[in-house]
Amino acid sequence: MTFGIALLAVKKFLSSDEGQDIFRNIYSVEGLVDATDADYDPLREMIRAIELDTNRLLL
């Protein structure tokens, strides 16, 4: 299953009231929004600015 297909399935699931309730209860998230790679540039800039070693976060 590709990421695109999985994302479409999750969006379809969230289109129902039951899906929204389940997602909210499991993840404490109200929904999803579309994003691009560029939307994460401010986060990358902050990580560089504070010199955060992201490799250490994965240990």
The first five atom37 places (N, CA, C, CB, O) and aatype in JSON, in Angstrom:
{
  "aatype": [12, 16, 13, 7, 9, 0, 10, 10, 0, 19, 11, 11, 13, 10, 15, 15, 3, 6, 7, 5, 3, 9, 13, 1, 2, 9, 18, 15, 19, 6, 7, 10, 19, 3, 0, 16, 3, 0, 3, 18, 3, 14, 10, 1, 6, 12, 9, 1, 0, 9, 6, 10, 3, 16, 2, 1, 10, 10, 10],
  "atom_mask": [
    [1, 1, 1, 1, 1],
    [1, 1, 1, 1, 1],
    [1, 1, 1, 1, 1],
    [1, 1, 1, 0, 1],
    [1, 1, 1, 1, 1],
    [1, 1, 1, 1, 1],
    [1, 1, 1, 1, 1],
    [1, 1, 1, 1, 1],
    [1, 1, 1, 1, 1],
    [1, 1, 1, 1, 1],
    [1, 1, 1, 1, 1],
    [1, 1, 1, 1, 1],
    [1, 1, 1, 1, 1],
    [1, 1, 1, 1, 1],
    [1, 1, 1, 1, 1],
    [1, 1, 1, 1, 1],
    [1, 1, 1, 1, 1],
    [1, 1, 1, 1, 1],
    [1, 1, 1, 0, 1],
    [1, 1, 1, 1, 1],
    [1, 1, 1, 1, 1],
    [1, 1, 1, 1, 1],
    [1, 1, 1, 1, 1],
    [1, 1, 1, 1, 1],
    [1, 1, 1, 1, 1],
    [1, 1, 1, 1, 1],
    [1, 1, 1, 1, 1],
    [1, 1, 1, 1, 1],
    [1, 1, 1, 1, 1],
    [1, 1, 1, 1, 1],
    [1, 1, 1, 0, 1],
    [1, 1, 1, 1, 1],
    [1, 1, 1, 1, 1],
    [1, 1, 1, 1, 1],
    [1, 1, 1, 1, 1],
    [1, 1, 1, 1, 1],
    [1, 1, 1, 1, 1],
    [1, 1, 1, 1, 1],
    [1, 1, 1, 1, 1],
    [1, 1, 1, 1, 1],
    [1, 1, 1, 1, 1],
    [1, 1, 1, 1, 1],
    [1, 1, 1, 1, 1],
    [1, 1, 1, 1, 1],
    [1, 1, 1, 1, 1],
    [1, 1, 1, 1, 1],
    [1, 1, 1, 1, 1],
    [1, 1, 1, 1, 1],
    [1, 1, 1, 1, 1],
    [1, 1, 1, 1, 1],
    [1, 1, 1, 1, 1],
    [1, 1, 1, 1, 1],
    [1, 1, 1, 1, 1],
    [1, 1, 1, 1, 1],
    [1, 1, 1, 1, 1],
    [1, 1, 1, 1, 1],
    [1, 1, 1, 1, 1],
    [1, 1, 1, 1, 1],
    [1, 1, 1, 1, 1]
  ],
  "atom_positions": [
    [[0.85, -1.18, 0.0], [0.0, 0.0, 0.0], [0.9, 1.24, 0.0], [-0.97, 0.0, 1.23], [1.82, 1.36, 0.81]],
    [[0.63, 2.14, -0.89], [1.43, 3.35, -0.93], [0.91, 4.36, 0.08], [1.42, 3.96, -2.34], [-0.21, 4.24, 0.58]],
    [[1.74, 5.34, 0.38], [1.36, 6.38, 1.34], [0.11, 7.1, 0.88], [2.49, 7.37, 1.53], [-0.77, 7.38, 1.69]],
    [[0.02, 7.41, -0.42], [-1.14, 8.12, -0.94], [-2.44, 7.37, -0.73], [0.0, 0.0, 0.0], [-3.45, 7.97, -0.36]],
    [[-2.42, 6.07, -0.95], [-3.61, 5.25, -0.75], [-3.98, 5.2, 0.73], [-3.4, 3.84, -1.3], [-5.15, 5.28, 1.09]],
    [[-2.97, 5.05, 1.58], [-3.22, 5.01, 3.03], [-3.81, 6.34, 3.49], [-1.92, 4.7, 3.81], [-4.73, 6.35, 4.31]],
    [[-3.3, 7.44, 2.99], [-3.81, 8.76, 3.37], [-5.26, 8.92, 2.93], [-2.94, 9.86, 2.76], [-6.08, 9.45, 3.67]],
    [[-5.57, 8.47, 1.72], [-6.96, 8.54, 1.25], [-7.88, 7.71, 2.14], [-7.06, 8.05, -0.2], [-9.01, 8.11, 2.42]],
    [[-7.4, 6.55, 2.58], [-8.21, 5.7, 3.46], [-8.46, 6.38, 4.8], [-7.51, 4.35, 3.67], [-9.58, 6.33, 5.32]],
    [[-7.45, 7.02, 5.36], [-7.61, 7.72, 6.64], [-8.57, 8.88, 6.48], [-6.25, 8.22, 7.17], [-9.43, 9.11, 7.33]],
    [[-8.44, 9.63, 5.39], [-9.35, 10.76, 5.15], [-10.79, 10.27, 5.0], [-8.93, 11.53, 3.88], [-11.72, 10.91, 5.5]],
    [[-10.97, 9.15, 4.32], [-12.32, 8.6, 4.17], [-12.86, 8.2, 5.54], [-12.32, 7.38, 3.21], [-14.02, 8.46, 5.86]],
    [[-12.02, 7.56, 6.34], [-12.4, 7.16, 7.7], [-12.81, 8.37, 8.52], [-11.23, 6.42, 8.39], [-13.79, 8.32, 9.26]],
    [[-12.06, 9.47, 8.38], [-12.35, 10.68, 9.15], [-13.56, 11.45, 8.62], [-11.15, 11.58, 9.14], [-14.0, 12.4, 9.26]],
    [[-14.09, 11.04, 7.49], [-15.26, 11.73, 6.96], [-16.55, 11.31, 7.68], [-15.4, 11.45, 5.46], [-17.6, 11.92, 7.49]],
    [[-16.45, 10.29, 8.51], [-17.61, 9.84, 9.29], [-17.5, 10.32, 10.73], [-17.75, 8.3, 9.24], [-16.4, 10.52, 11.25]],
    [[-18.63, 10.5, 11.38], [-18.63, 10.9, 12.78], [-17.93, 9.85, 13.65], [-20.07, 11.11, 13.28], [-17.17, 10.18, 14.56]],
    [[-18.19, 8.59, 13.34], [-17.55, 7.5, 14.11], [-16.03, 7.53, 13.95], [-18.1, 6.13, 13.66], [-15.3, 7.37, 14.93]],
    [[-15.57, 7.73, 12.73], [-14.13, 7.81, 12.48], [-13.49, 8.97, 13.21], [0.0, 0.0, 0.0], [-12.41, 8.83, 13.78]],
    [[-14.15, 10.11, 13.22], [-13.64, 11.28, 13.94], [-13.56, 11.0, 15.43], [-14.52, 12.5, 13.68], [-12.57, 11.36, 16.08]],
    [[-14.59, 10.37, 15.99], [-14.58, 10.04, 17.42], [-13.44, 9.09, 17.77], [-15.91, 9.43, 17.83], [-12.74, 9.29, 18.76]],
    [[-13.26, 8.06, 16.95], [-12.21, 7.08, 17.21], [-10.84, 7.75, 17.11], [-12.3, 5.9, 16.21], [-9.98, 7.54, 17.98]],
    [[-10.62, 8.54, 16.08], [-9.34, 9.22, 15.89], [-9.05, 10.17, 17.05], [-9.33, 9.99, 14.56], [-7.92, 10.23, 17.54]],
    [[-10.06, 10.89, 17.48], [-9.92, 11.82, 18.61], [-9.57, 11.07, 19.89], [-11.21, 12.65, 18.8], [-8.71, 11.51, 20.65]],
    [[-10.24, 9.95, 20.13], [-10.01, 9.19, 21.36], [-8.63, 8.52, 21.39], [-11.08, 8.13, 21.52], [-8.01, 8.42, 22.44]],
    [[-8.16, 8.06, 20.24], [-6.87, 7.38, 20.18], [-5.7, 8.38, 20.16], [-6.8, 6.48, 18.95], [-4.73, 8.22, 20.89]],
    [[-5.82, 9.41, 19.3], [-4.68, 10.29, 19.06], [-4.84, 11.7, 19.65], [-4.45, 10.4, 17.6], [-3.9, 12.49, 19.59]],
    [[-6.0, 12.01, 20.21], [-6.29, 13.37, 20.7], [-6.08, 14.41, 19.61], [-5.4, 13.7, 21.92], [-5.56, 15.5, 19.85]],
    [[-6.49, 14.05, 18.4], [-6.35, 14.91, 17.22], [-7.73, 15.13, 16.63], [-5.38, 14.27, 16.17], [-8.54, 14.21, 16.55]],
    [[-7.98, 16.35, 16.22], [-9.29, 16.7, 15.66], [-9.4, 16.39, 14.18], [-9.57, 18.16, 15.89], [-10.51, 16.31, 13.65]],
    [[-8.29, 16.21, 13.49], [-8.34, 15.92, 12.07], [-6.98, 16.1, 11.42], [0.0, 0.0, 0.0], [-5.97, 16.26, 12.1]],
    [[-6.98, 16.06, 10.11], [-5.76, 16.19, 9.33], [-5.89, 17.35, 8.36], [-5.44, 14.88, 8.58], [-6.99, 17.7, 7.94]],
    [[-4.78, 17.94, 8.02], [-4.75, 18.96, 6.98], [-3.66, 18.59, 5.99], [-4.51, 20.4, 7.58], [-2.65, 17.99, 6.36]],
    [[-3.87, 18.95, 4.74], [-2.86, 18.7, 3.72], [-1.67, 19.61, 3.98], [-3.43, 18.92, 2.3], [-1.83, 20.76, 4.39]],
    [[-0.48, 19.09, 3.75], [0.75, 19.87, 3.95], [1.74, 19.5, 2.86], [1.35, 19.63, 5.36], [1.68, 18.42, 2.27]],
    [[2.65, 20.41, 2.62], [3.73, 20.15, 1.68], [5.04, 20.08, 2.46], [3.8, 21.25, 0.57], [5.09, 20.45, 3.63]],
    [[6.08, 19.62, 1.8], [7.39, 19.57, 2.44], [7.82, 20.96, 2.88], [8.43, 18.96, 1.48], [8.44, 21.12, 3.94]],
    [[7.51, 21.97, 2.09], [7.9, 23.35, 2.41], [7.23, 23.86, 3.69], [7.54, 24.28, 1.24], [7.75, 24.76, 4.34]],
    [[6.09, 23.29, 4.04], [5.41, 23.7, 5.28], [6.26, 23.41, 6.51], [4.06, 22.99, 5.4], [6.04, 24.0, 7.57]],
    [[7.21, 22.51, 6.39], [8.07, 22.14, 7.51], [9.37, 22.93, 7.56], [8.39, 20.67, 7.44], [10.19, 22.73, 8.46]],
    [[9.59, 23.83, 6.6], [10.81, 24.63, 6.58], [11.0, 25.46, 7.86], [10.8, 25.56, 5.38], [12.12, 25.51, 8.37]],
    [[9.96, 26.1, 8.4], [10.18, 26.84, 9.66], [10.65, 25.94, 10.8], [8.89, 27.54, 10.07], [11.46, 26.36, 11.63]],
    [[10.16, 24.72, 10.86], [10.62, 23.78, 11.88], [12.08, 23.44, 11.67], [9.76, 22.51, 11.87], [12.87, 23.4, 12.62]],
    [[12.45, 23.19, 10.42], [13.86, 22.88, 10.11], [14.77, 24.06, 10.49], [14.02, 22.55, 8.62], [15.85, 23.86, 11.03]],
    [[14.31, 25.27, 10.2], [15.09, 26.45, 10.54], [15.27, 26.58, 12.05], [14.42, 27.71, 9.98], [16.35, 26.93, 12.52]],
    [[14.22, 26.3, 12.81], [14.31, 26.37, 14.26], [15.29, 25.31, 14.79], [12.92, 26.17, 14.9], [16.09, 25.59, 15.68]],
    [[15.22, 24.12, 14.24], [16.11, 23.04, 14.66], [17.57, 23.44, 14.41], [15.78, 21.74, 13.91], [18.43, 23.2, 15.26]],
    [[17.83, 24.04, 13.25], [19.19, 24.51, 12.96], [19.59, 25.64, 13.9], [19.31, 24.97, 11.49], [20.72, 25.68, 14.39]],
    [[18.67, 26.56, 14.17], [18.98, 27.74, 14.99], [19.35, 27.35, 16.42], [17.78, 28.69, 15.02], [20.22, 27.97, 17.03]],
    [[18.7, 26.33, 16.95], [19.01, 25.91, 18.32], [20.04, 24.79, 18.35], [17.74, 25.47, 19.04], [20.36, 24.25, 19.41]],
    [[20.55, 24.44, 17.17], [21.58, 23.4, 17.03], [21.15, 22.09, 17.68], [22.9, 23.87, 17.64], [21.94, 21.46, 18.39]],
    [[19.92, 21.7, 17.45], [19.39, 20.46, 17.99], [19.91, 19.28, 17.18], [17.84, 20.48, 18.0], [19.79, 19.26, 15.96]],
    [[20.47, 18.31, 17.85], [20.96, 17.09, 17.2], [19.8, 16.12, 17.09], [22.17, 16.46, 17.99], [19.51, 15.38, 18.03]],
    [[19.15, 16.11, 15.96], [17.95, 15.27, 15.78], [18.3, 13.79, 15.79], [17.24, 15.62, 14.48], [17.44, 12.96, 16.1]],
    [[19.53, 13.44, 15.46], [19.93, 12.03, 15.5], [19.85, 11.47, 16.92], [21.36, 11.86, 14.95], [19.53, 10.3, 17.11]],
    [[20.13, 12.3, 17.9], [20.07, 11.85, 19.3], [18.63, 11.59, 19.74], [20.72, 12.88, 20.24], [18.39, 10.81, 20.66]],
    [[17.68, 12.24, 19.08], [16.27, 12.06, 19.43], [15.77, 10.68, 19.02], [15.42, 13.15, 18.79], [14.75, 10.21, 19.53]],
    [[16.45, 10.05, 18.11], [16.01, 8.76, 17.58], [16.57, 7.58, 18.33], [16.39, 8.66, 16.14], [16.28, 6.43, 17.98]],
    [[17.37, 7.82, 19.33], [17.98, 6.71, 20.09], [16.99, 6.03, 21.0], [19.15, 7.21, 20.91], [17.34, 5.09, 21.71]]
  ]
}
